CSV table of C-alpha atoms in Angstrom, one decimal:
chain,number,residue,atom,x,y,z
A,720,MET,CA,0.0,0.3,0.2
A,721,SER,CA,1.3,3.6,-1.0
A,722,PRO,CA,1.7,6.3,1.8
A,723,PRO,CA,-1.3,9.0,1.8
A,724,ALA,CA,-0.4,12.1,-0.4
A,725,ARG,CA,1.9,14.3,1.7
A,726,ALA,CA,2.8,11.7,4.3
A,727,CYS,CA,5.6,13.9,5.3
A,728,ARG,CA,5.4,17.7,5.7
A,729,VAL,CA,7.3,20.8,7.2
A,730,THR,CA,4.7,22.9,9.0
A,731,PRO,CA,4.5,25.9,11.0
A,732,ASP,CA,1.2,24.7,12.8
A,733,ALA,CA,1.0,22.7,15.6
A,734,ILE,CA,1.1,19.1,15.4
A,735,ASP,CA,-1.9,17.0,15.9
A,736,PRO,CA,-1.5,13.6,17.6
A,737,ARG,CA,-4.7,11.8,16.8
A,738,GLU,CA,-4.9,13.4,12.8
A,739,LEU,CA,-1.3,11.8,12.6
A,740,LEU,CA,-2.4,8.3,14.4
A,741,GLU,CA,-5.7,8.3,12.3
A,742,SER,CA,-4.3,9.0,9.1
A,743,SER,CA,-1.8,6.4,9.4
A,744,VAL,CA,-3.8,3.4,10.8
A,745,THR,CA,-5.5,0.8,8.3
A,746,PRO,CA,-7.9,-2.0,9.4
A,747,SER,CA,-5.0,-4.5,8.8
A,748,ASP,CA,-2.7,-2.6,11.5
A,749,GLY,CA,-3.1,-3.8,15.0
A,750,ALA,CA,-0.7,-1.0,16.4
A,751,ALA,CA,1.0,2.1,15.9
A,752,LEU,CA,3.7,4.0,17.5
A,753,LEU,CA,4.1,8.2,17.7
A,754,PHE,CA,7.5,9.6,18.6
A,755,TRP,CA,6.8,12.9,19.8
A,756,GLY,CA,9.5,15.3,20.2
A,757,VAL,CA,9.1,18.2,22.2
A,758,VAL,CA,11.2,21.4,23.6
A,759,ARG,CA,13.1,20.7,26.4
A,760,ASN,CA,14.0,23.4,29.6
A,761,GLU,CA,17.4,22.7,29.1
A,762,HIS,CA,20.4,21.9,27.0
A,763,GLY,CA,24.1,21.4,27.9
A,764,GLY,CA,23.3,22.5,31.2
A,765,ARG,CA,21.8,25.8,30.3
A,766,ALA,CA,18.2,27.2,30.7
A,767,VAL,CA,16.3,27.0,27.3
A,768,GLN,CA,13.6,29.5,27.0
A,769,SER,CA,12.6,28.7,23.3
A,770,LEU,CA,13.6,26.8,20.0
A,771,GLU,CA,13.4,28.4,16.5
A,772,TYR,CA,13.3,25.6,13.9
A,773,GLU,CA,14.2,26.2,10.5
A,774,ALA,CA,13.9,24.0,7.4
A,775,TYR,CA,15.0,23.8,3.8
A,776,ALA,CA,11.2,22.6,3.5
A,777,GLU,CA,11.0,21.4,0.0
A,778,MET,CA,14.1,18.9,0.8
A,779,ALA,CA,13.5,18.3,4.1
A,780,GLU,CA,9.9,16.8,3.0
A,781,ARG,CA,11.6,14.8,0.3
A,782,LYS,CA,14.4,13.2,2.7
A,783,MET,CA,11.6,12.7,5.3
A,784,GLN,CA,9.8,10.7,2.7
A,785,GLN,CA,12.8,8.7,1.3
A,786,ILE,CA,13.3,7.8,4.9
A,787,ALA,CA,9.9,6.7,5.8
A,788,ASP,CA,10.5,4.7,2.3
A,789,GLU,CA,13.1,3.0,3.9
A,790,ALA,CA,12.0,2.1,7.1
A,791,ARG,CA,8.7,0.8,5.5
A,792,GLU,CA,10.6,-1.5,3.1
A,793,ARG,CA,13.3,-2.7,5.4
A,794,PHE,CA,10.9,-3.2,8.8
A,795,GLY,CA,7.8,-4.3,6.7
A,796,THR,CA,5.4,-1.7,8.6
A,797,GLY,CA,2.2,0.1,7.1
A,798,ALA,CA,2.2,3.7,6.7
A,799,ILE,CA,4.8,6.1,8.0
A,800,ARG,CA,4.0,10.1,8.4
A,801,ILE,CA,6.5,12.1,9.4
A,802,VAL,CA,5.6,15.8,10.4
A,803,HIS,CA,8.0,18.5,11.3
A,804,ARG,CA,7.4,21.8,12.7
A,805,VAL,CA,9.0,25.2,12.0
A,806,GLY,CA,9.1,28.7,13.8
A,807,LEU,CA,9.6,29.5,17.2
A,808,LEU,CA,8.5,26.9,19.6
A,809,ALA,CA,7.8,27.1,23.5
A,810,VAL,CA,9.2,24.6,26.4
A,811,GLY,CA,6.6,21.6,25.9
A,812,GLU,CA,5.8,21.9,22.6
A,813,ALA,CA,6.1,19.2,20.0
A,814,SER,CA,8.8,19.9,17.4
A,815,VAL,CA,8.3,16.6,15.4
A,816,GLY,CA,5.6,13.9,15.3
A,817,ILE,CA,6.3,10.5,13.5
A,818,ALA,CA,3.4,8.0,13.2
A,819,VAL,CA,4.1,4.3,12.2
A,820,ALA,CA,1.5,2.0,11.6
A,821,ALA,CA,1.8,-1.8,11.8
A,822,PRO,CA,0.1,-5.2,12.0
A,823,HIS,CA,2.2,-6.1,15.0
A,824,ARG,CA,4.1,-3.7,17.3
A,825,GLY,CA,7.6,-5.2,16.7
A,826,GLU,CA,8.1,-3.8,13.6
A,827,ALA,CA,6.7,-0.3,14.7
A,828,TYR,CA,9.3,0.0,17.3
A,829,GLU,CA,12.0,-0.8,15.3
A,830,ALA,CA,10.7,1.4,12.3
A,831,SER,CA,10.2,4.7,14.8
A,832,ARG,CA,13.5,4.3,16.0
A,833,TYR,CA,15.1,3.9,12.6
A,834,VAL,CA,13.2,7.0,11.4
A,835,ILE,CA,14.3,9.6,14.5
A,836,GLU,CA,17.7,8.7,14.1
A,837,GLU,CA,17.9,8.9,10.4
A,838,LEU,CA,16.0,12.2,10.3
A,839,LYS,CA,18.5,13.6,12.7
A,840,ARG,CA,21.0,12.5,10.4
A,841,ARG,CA,20.1,13.8,7.1
A,842,VAL,CA,16.7,16.1,6.9
A,843,PRO,CA,18.2,19.5,6.6
A,844,VAL,CA,16.5,20.8,9.6
A,845,TRP,CA,18.3,23.6,12.1
A,846,LYS,CA,17.3,24.9,15.5
A,847,ARG,CA,18.3,28.1,17.3
A,848,GLU,CA,18.3,27.7,21.0
A,849,GLY,CA,17.1,31.1,22.9
A,850,TYR,CA,18.4,31.4,26.3
A,851,VAL,CA,16.7,33.2,29.4
A,852,ASP,CA,19.2,35.8,29.2
A,853,GLY,CA,18.3,36.6,25.5
A,854,GLU,CA,21.1,35.2,24.0
A,855,ARG,CA,20.8,32.9,20.6
A,856,HIS,CA,22.6,30.4,18.9
A,857,TRP,CA,22.7,27.4,16.6
A,858,VAL,CA,22.6,23.9,17.9
A,859,PRO,CA,25.4,22.2,16.6
A,860,GLY,CA,24.1,18.9,14.8
A,861,TYR,CA,25.3,16.3,12.0
A,862,THR,CA,27.0,16.7,9.1
A,863,PRO,CA,25.0,14.8,6.7
A,864,THR,CA,27.5,12.3,4.5
A,865,VAL,CA,26.9,12.1,0.8
A,866,GLU,CA,26.9,8.9,-0.2
A,867,LYS,CA,28.8,8.8,-3.5
A,868,GLY,CA,32.2,9.6,-3.3
A,869,ASP,CA,33.3,13.1,-4.3
B,410,MET,CA,26.1,29.7,-16.3
B,411,VAL,CA,24.3,31.0,-13.4
B,412,VAL,CA,23.3,28.7,-10.6
B,413,ARG,CA,21.1,29.6,-7.5
B,414,SER,CA,22.9,29.3,-4.2
B,415,LEU,CA,20.8,28.8,-1.0
B,416,PHE,CA,22.0,29.2,2.8
B,417,PHE,CA,20.4,28.3,5.8
B,418,ALA,CA,20.9,29.0,9.3
B,419,SER,CA,24.5,29.7,10.5
B,420,PHE,CA,25.6,29.7,6.7
B,421,ARG,CA,22.7,32.5,6.1
B,422,ASP,CA,23.9,34.5,9.1
B,423,LEU,CA,27.3,34.7,7.7
B,424,ALA,CA,25.9,35.1,3.9
B,425,GLY,CA,23.8,37.9,5.2
B,426,THR,CA,21.2,36.5,2.9
B,427,GLY,CA,19.1,33.1,2.2
B,428,GLU,CA,19.9,33.2,-1.6
B,429,LEU,CA,22.9,34.4,-4.1
B,430,ALA,CA,23.2,33.9,-8.0
B,431,VAL,CA,26.3,33.2,-9.1
B,432,GLU,CA,27.9,33.1,-12.3
B,433,LEU,CA,30.2,30.4,-13.3
B,434,PRO,CA,32.2,29.5,-15.9
B,435,ALA,CA,31.0,26.5,-18.0
B,436,GLY,CA,32.0,23.1,-16.7
B,437,ALA,CA,32.1,24.4,-13.7
B,438,ARG,CA,31.7,21.9,-10.5
B,439,VAL,CA,30.3,22.3,-6.8
B,440,ALA,CA,33.8,22.7,-5.7
B,441,ASP,CA,34.3,25.3,-8.0
B,442,LEU,CA,31.1,27.2,-6.5
B,443,VAL,CA,32.6,26.5,-2.8
B,444,ALA,CA,35.9,28.0,-3.6
B,445,HIS,CA,34.5,31.2,-5.2
B,446,LEU,CA,32.3,31.6,-2.1
B,447,ARG,CA,35.3,31.1,0.2
B,448,ARG,CA,37.6,33.4,-1.7
B,449,PRO,CA,39.1,35.9,0.8
B,450,GLY,CA,37.0,38.5,1.7
B,451,SER,CA,34.1,37.2,1.2
B,452,PRO,CA,31.2,37.0,3.9
B,453,LEU,CA,31.3,33.3,3.2
B,454,ALA,CA,35.2,32.6,3.5
B,455,SER,CA,35.0,31.0,6.6
B,456,ILE,CA,32.4,28.1,5.7
B,457,PRO,CA,33.9,24.5,5.5
B,458,GLU,CA,36.1,23.9,2.8
B,459,ARG,CA,34.0,20.5,2.5
B,460,PRO,CA,30.5,21.7,3.3
B,461,ALA,CA,27.4,19.5,2.9
B,462,VAL,CA,25.8,20.5,-0.2
B,463,ALA,CA,22.8,19.4,-2.2
B,464,VAL,CA,22.2,19.9,-5.9
B,465,ASN,CA,18.6,20.0,-6.9
B,466,LEU,CA,17.5,18.5,-3.4
B,467,GLU,CA,19.8,15.5,-3.4
B,468,TYR,CA,22.9,15.4,-1.5
B,469,ALA,CA,25.5,15.7,-3.8
B,470,PRO,CA,29.5,15.4,-3.9
B,471,LEU,CA,31.7,18.1,-4.6
B,472,GLY,CA,32.8,16.7,-7.7
B,473,THR,CA,29.1,17.2,-9.1
B,474,ALA,CA,29.1,19.1,-12.4
B,475,LEU,CA,26.5,22.1,-12.5
B,476,ALA,CA,24.4,23.3,-15.3
B,477,ASP,CA,22.4,26.6,-15.9
B,478,GLY,CA,19.5,27.1,-13.3
B,479,ASP,CA,21.1,24.4,-11.0
B,480,VAL,CA,20.0,25.1,-7.3
B,481,VAL,CA,22.7,24.7,-5.1
B,482,ALA,CA,21.9,24.6,-1.1
B,483,PHE,CA,24.6,25.0,1.5
B,484,ILE,CA,23.8,22.5,4.2
B,485,PRO,CA,25.4,23.4,7.9
B,486,PRO,CA,25.4,20.3,10.1
B,487,VAL,CA,21.3,19.5,10.6
B,488,ALA,CA,19.8,19.5,13.9
B,489,GLY,CA,16.3,18.2,13.5
B,490,GLY,CA,13.8,16.4,15.6
C,919,MET,CA,8.5,13.0,40.4
C,920,SER,CA,5.7,11.2,41.0
C,921,PRO,CA,3.2,10.5,38.1
C,922,PRO,CA,-0.3,12.2,38.2
C,923,ALA,CA,-3.3,11.2,39.9
C,924,ARG,CA,-4.7,8.0,38.2
C,925,ALA,CA,-2.1,7.9,35.6
C,926,CYS,CA,-3.2,4.5,34.9
C,927,ARG,CA,-6.9,4.0,34.0
C,928,VAL,CA,-9.3,1.5,32.7
C,929,THR,CA,-12.4,3.5,30.9
C,930,PRO,CA,-15.0,2.6,28.6
C,931,ASP,CA,-14.4,6.1,26.9
C,932,ALA,CA,-12.2,6.5,23.6
C,933,ILE,CA,-8.5,7.0,24.4
C,934,ASP,CA,-7.3,10.9,23.5
C,935,PRO,CA,-3.7,10.8,22.3
C,936,ARG,CA,-3.0,14.4,22.9
C,937,GLU,CA,-4.3,14.2,26.5
C,938,LEU,CA,-2.0,11.4,27.2
C,939,LEU,CA,0.9,13.0,25.9
C,940,GLU,CA,0.2,16.4,27.1
C,941,SER,CA,-0.5,15.2,30.7
C,942,SER,CA,2.9,13.4,30.7
C,943,VAL,CA,5.1,15.3,29.3
C,944,THR,CA,7.2,17.8,31.4
C,945,PRO,CA,9.6,20.9,30.8
C,946,SER,CA,12.4,18.7,31.3
C,947,ASP,CA,11.3,16.1,28.8
C,948,GLY,CA,12.8,16.0,25.0
C,949,ALA,CA,10.6,13.2,23.8
C,950,ALA,CA,7.6,11.4,24.4
C,951,LEU,CA,6.4,7.8,22.7
C,952,LEU,CA,2.8,6.7,22.5
C,953,PHE,CA,2.0,3.1,21.8
C,954,TRP,CA,-1.5,2.9,20.6
C,955,GLY,CA,-3.0,-0.6,20.4
C,956,VAL,CA,-5.8,-0.8,17.9
C,957,VAL,CA,-8.1,-3.4,16.5
C,958,ARG,CA,-7.2,-5.3,13.5
C,959,ASN,CA,-9.7,-6.6,10.9
C,960,GLU,CA,-8.2,-10.1,11.0
C,961,HIS,CA,-7.0,-12.8,14.0
C,962,GLY,CA,-5.4,-16.0,13.1
C,963,GLY,CA,-6.9,-15.6,9.4
C,964,ARG,CA,-10.3,-15.2,10.4
C,965,ALA,CA,-12.3,-11.5,9.7
C,966,VAL,CA,-13.0,-9.8,13.0
C,967,GLN,CA,-15.9,-7.4,13.2
C,968,SER,CA,-15.5,-6.2,17.0
C,969,LEU,CA,-13.6,-6.7,19.8
C,970,GLU,CA,-15.1,-6.5,23.2
C,971,TYR,CA,-12.5,-5.8,26.1
C,972,GLU,CA,-13.5,-6.7,29.8
C,973,ALA,CA,-11.1,-5.9,32.8
C,974,TYR,CA,-10.8,-6.8,36.5
C,975,ALA,CA,-10.8,-2.9,36.5
C,976,GLU,CA,-9.7,-2.4,40.1
C,977,MET,CA,-7.0,-5.0,39.9
C,978,ALA,CA,-5.9,-3.9,36.8
C,979,GLU,CA,-5.3,0.0,37.6
C,980,ARG,CA,-2.8,-1.5,40.0
C,981,LYS,CA,-1.4,-3.8,37.9
C,982,MET,CA,-0.7,-1.0,35.1
C,983,GLN,CA,0.8,1.5,38.0
C,984,GLN,CA,2.8,-1.3,39.2
C,985,ILE,CA,4.3,-2.1,35.7
C,986,ALA,CA,4.4,2.0,34.9
C,987,ASP,CA,6.5,2.3,38.1
C,988,GLU,CA,9.0,-0.7,37.5
C,989,ALA,CA,9.7,1.1,34.0
C,990,ARG,CA,10.2,4.3,35.4
C,991,GLU,CA,12.5,2.9,37.7
C,992,ARG,CA,14.3,0.6,35.6
C,993,PHE,CA,14.7,2.8,32.3
C,994,GLY,CA,14.9,6.5,34.4
C,995,THR,CA,12.2,7.9,32.1
C,996,GLY,CA,9.6,10.8,33.4
C,997,ALA,CA,5.8,10.2,33.7
C,998,ILE,CA,4.3,6.9,32.3
C,999,ARG,CA,0.6,6.8,31.9
C,1000,ILE,CA,-1.3,3.7,30.7
C,1001,VAL,CA,-5.2,3.8,29.4
C,1002,HIS,CA,-7.1,0.5,28.7
C,1003,ARG,CA,-10.3,1.0,27.2
C,1004,VAL,CA,-13.2,-1.4,28.0
C,1005,GLY,CA,-16.3,-2.3,26.0
C,1006,LEU,CA,-17.3,-3.0,22.5
C,1007,LEU,CA,-14.7,-1.4,20.0
C,1008,ALA,CA,-14.6,-1.2,15.9
C,1009,VAL,CA,-11.9,-2.1,13.9
C,1010,GLY,CA,-9.1,0.7,14.0
C,1011,GLU,CA,-10.5,2.0,17.5
C,1012,ALA,CA,-8.0,2.2,20.3
C,1013,SER,CA,-7.8,-0.2,22.9
C,1014,VAL,CA,-4.8,1.1,24.5
C,1015,GLY,CA,-2.9,3.9,24.9
C,1016,ILE,CA,0.5,4.3,26.7
C,1017,ALA,CA,2.5,7.4,26.8
C,1018,VAL,CA,6.1,7.5,28.1
C,1019,ALA,CA,7.7,11.0,28.4
C,1020,ALA,CA,11.6,11.0,28.9
C,1021,PRO,CA,14.6,13.3,28.7
C,1022,HIS,CA,16.1,11.4,26.0
C,1023,ARG,CA,14.3,9.3,23.5
C,1024,GLY,CA,16.6,6.0,24.2
C,1025,GLU,CA,14.7,5.1,27.2
C,1026,ALA,CA,11.3,6.2,26.2
C,1027,TYR,CA,11.7,3.1,23.3
C,1028,GLU,CA,13.2,0.6,26.0
C,1029,ALA,CA,10.4,1.6,28.6
C,1030,SER,CA,7.3,1.9,26.4
C,1031,ARG,CA,8.4,-2.0,25.0
C,1032,TYR,CA,8.5,-3.0,29.0
C,1033,VAL,CA,5.1,-1.5,29.4
C,1034,ILE,CA,3.4,-3.2,26.7
C,1035,GLU,CA,4.8,-6.8,27.1
C,1036,GLU,CA,4.4,-6.6,30.6
C,1037,LEU,CA,0.6,-5.3,30.2
C,1038,LYS,CA,-0.3,-8.2,28.1
C,1039,ARG,CA,1.4,-10.8,30.5
C,1040,ARG,CA,-0.2,-9.5,33.8
C,1041,VAL,CA,-2.9,-7.2,33.5
C,1042,PRO,CA,-6.4,-8.8,34.1
C,1043,VAL,CA,-8.0,-7.8,30.5
C,1044,TRP,CA,-9.5,-10.2,28.6
C,1045,LYS,CA,-10.9,-9.7,24.7
C,1046,ARG,CA,-13.6,-11.3,22.6
C,1047,GLU,CA,-13.6,-11.5,19.2
C,1048,GLY,CA,-16.9,-10.8,16.9
C,1049,TYR,CA,-16.6,-12.7,13.9
C,1050,VAL,CA,-18.1,-11.6,10.5
C,1051,ASP,CA,-20.7,-14.8,11.0
C,1052,GLY,CA,-21.9,-13.4,14.3
C,1053,GLU,CA,-19.8,-16.1,16.1
C,1054,ARG,CA,-17.7,-14.8,19.1
C,1055,HIS,CA,-15.0,-16.3,21.6
C,1056,TRP,CA,-12.5,-15.5,24.2
C,1057,VAL,CA,-8.8,-14.9,22.6
C,1058,PRO,CA,-6.4,-17.3,24.0
C,1059,GLY,CA,-3.6,-15.4,26.3
C,1060,TYR,CA,-1.1,-15.5,28.7
C,1061,THR,CA,-1.4,-17.2,32.3
C,1062,PRO,CA,-0.1,-14.9,34.7
C,1063,THR,CA,2.7,-16.2,36.7
C,1064,VAL,CA,2.7,-16.1,40.5
C,1065,GLU,CA,6.1,-14.9,41.8
C,1066,LYS,CA,6.0,-16.4,45.0
C,1067,GLY,CA,6.1,-20.3,45.0
C,1068,ASP,CA,2.9,-22.1,45.9
D,1429,MET,CA,-15.8,-17.6,56.9
D,1430,VAL,CA,-16.9,-16.0,53.7
D,1431,VAL,CA,-15.0,-15.3,50.5
D,1432,ARG,CA,-16.2,-13.8,47.8
D,1433,SER,CA,-15.0,-15.2,44.4
D,1434,LEU,CA,-14.9,-13.3,41.3
D,1435,PHE,CA,-15.0,-14.7,37.8
D,1436,PHE,CA,-14.2,-13.1,34.4
D,1437,ALA,CA,-14.5,-13.9,30.7
D,1438,SER,CA,-14.5,-17.6,30.3
D,1439,PHE,CA,-14.7,-18.5,33.8
D,1440,ARG,CA,-17.6,-16.2,34.7
D,1441,ASP,CA,-19.1,-17.7,31.6
D,1442,LEU,CA,-18.7,-21.2,32.8
D,1443,ALA,CA,-19.8,-20.1,36.5
D,1444,GLY,CA,-22.9,-18.5,35.1
D,1445,THR,CA,-22.3,-15.5,37.1
D,1446,GLY,CA,-19.5,-12.9,37.8
D,1447,GLU,CA,-19.4,-13.3,41.8
D,1448,LEU,CA,-20.4,-16.2,44.4
D,1449,ALA,CA,-19.9,-16.3,48.0
D,1450,VAL,CA,-18.4,-19.6,49.3
D,1451,GLU,CA,-18.4,-20.7,52.5
D,1452,LEU,CA,-15.0,-21.9,53.7
D,1453,PRO,CA,-13.9,-23.6,57.3
D,1454,ALA,CA,-11.3,-21.5,58.8
D,1455,GLY,CA,-7.8,-22.1,57.8
D,1456,ALA,CA,-9.0,-22.6,54.3
D,1457,ARG,CA,-6.2,-21.7,51.3
D,1458,VAL,CA,-7.0,-20.8,48.0
D,1459,ALA,CA,-6.3,-24.3,46.8
D,1460,ASP,CA,-9.6,-25.5,48.9
D,1461,LEU,CA,-11.7,-22.7,47.1
D,1462,VAL,CA,-10.3,-24.2,44.0
D,1463,ALA,CA,-11.2,-27.6,45.3
D,1464,HIS,CA,-14.6,-26.6,46.2
D,1465,LEU,CA,-15.1,-25.0,42.8
D,1466,ARG,CA,-13.8,-28.0,40.9
D,1467,ARG,CA,-16.1,-30.5,42.7
D,1468,PRO,CA,-18.0,-32.8,40.8
D,1469,GLY,CA,-21.0,-31.3,39.0
D,1470,SER,CA,-20.2,-27.9,39.7
D,1471,PRO,CA,-20.4,-25.3,37.0
D,1472,LEU,CA,-16.8,-24.4,37.3
D,1473,ALA,CA,-15.7,-28.1,37.3
D,1474,SER,CA,-13.6,-27.9,34.3
D,1475,ILE,CA,-11.6,-24.8,35.3
D,1476,PRO,CA,-7.7,-25.6,35.4
D,1477,GLU,CA,-6.5,-27.4,38.7
D,1478,ARG,CA,-3.9,-24.6,39.2
D,1479,PRO,CA,-5.8,-21.3,38.0
D,1480,ALA,CA,-4.0,-17.9,38.4
D,1481,VAL,CA,-5.8,-16.3,41.6
D,1482,ALA,CA,-5.8,-12.6,42.9
D,1483,VAL,CA,-6.5,-12.4,46.5
D,1484,ASN,CA,-7.4,-8.8,47.6
D,1485,LEU,CA,-6.1,-7.7,44.0
D,1486,GLU,CA,-2.9,-9.5,44.2
D,1487,TYR,CA,-1.9,-12.4,42.2
D,1488,ALA,CA,-1.4,-15.0,44.8
D,1489,PRO,CA,0.0,-18.8,45.3
D,1490,LEU,CA,-2.4,-21.6,45.9
D,1491,GLY,CA,-1.0,-21.9,49.5
D,1492,THR,CA,-1.9,-18.7,50.5
D,1493,ALA,CA,-4.2,-18.7,53.7
D,1494,LEU,CA,-7.7,-17.0,53.4
D,1495,ALA,CA,-9.6,-14.8,55.9
D,1496,ASP,CA,-13.1,-13.8,55.8
D,1497,GLY,CA,-14.2,-11.1,53.4
D,1498,ASP,CA,-11.3,-11.9,51.3
D,1499,VAL,CA,-11.8,-11.3,47.9
D,1500,VAL,CA,-10.2,-14.0,45.3
D,1501,ALA,CA,-10.7,-13.4,41.7
D,1502,PHE,CA,-10.4,-16.1,39.3
D,1503,ILE,CA,-8.2,-14.9,36.4
D,1504,PRO,CA,-8.3,-16.7,32.9
D,1505,PRO,CA,-5.2,-16.3,30.9
D,1506,VAL,CA,-5.1,-12.5,29.9
D,1507,ALA,CA,-5.2,-10.9,26.5
D,1508,GLY,CA,-5.1,-7.3,27.3
D,1509,GLY,CA,-3.3,-4.5,24.6
């Protein structure tokens, strides 16, 4: 079964967990797993007040769809949807939601973990932390590896 | 030929803009664009010698040949999730 | 931090994924994982039309709380909430929702998996499948083991 | 003494009721209650010789001594989730 249209999205809007789950689960699924990434109040020992997410949206959606397709094929799950939020987020708000539906739960756990790890390695999204003292800085991340030799 | 160069996050802060049109000689590769942007005195002089780059929405090695109208995005270390 | 009051519940009402997540996540959490068990359209090759869940509610809530406490201690997560539905459910409806909040995602995956596996082994809940032909039967399950020798 | 016996799912179907008050001699254990319920002719004669049982909301071995007013639940194989 192919995933629903626009299964993977970058959006400035709040992520709706019910919509993510319900649009992923089909009658042959017995479980779904929702990964919910949220803004923490501290990072590296420093108090975080807000997080600003930026994405290269067109490429990020393409990469998220590639990762979802890889996970579906590798673990044999049902639909996988990934929604990443951009813009200014407060502590406790969700930055990413990943729904993985599957006939059985084992595959859902493996695929969900695969998706979040790969997302952090390859999807062009950045975040800038704002501290209580007003300072901001870009959070150091992963340098994506280019598969073909250069 | 002219390629569109896109800059995000810390690279955009350096560039002072999210996008630059860069004229390059025919046959230029991504590495030539990087060298051009890193030339002394450029606001992007401090970007890595081998940055992660996407050409037309896919990660591409520095040896990739460019064509007129290509979109070349400079991708600082990613931190989504 | 102690879990919210009535963190683990048996209920005849539909499970609300947003409420489960939001009541679990605190400012020091960076991730939450929601396990969402849903009614499948088949079991053992037979078409399932509905599933009827029955619980020994008072004991089930106590056992779910014990499992949540074990998982929090063992994996060092934040709050864990477990809601199990009872009554007649249609295909696609959620029978169980398990929210695990955690400072970092690794613990959330391990704890979530622990909770659902233990829930299936020990929590006094039963299900009766209804087939398209009108027949019903109790789904064979796990016999809980009594820890102390008898 | 009198104990409350609770039956769920397939055990309730057998018993024809969810609850029975059972009078037992002082000093009786869970095993004695099981034997009483499994006596020939009882609707529960076919339950396992060693069923899972909870006394006052906790799983308990068959050797557990019972007291007046105890709640003894008979737990057929569980299938939640």
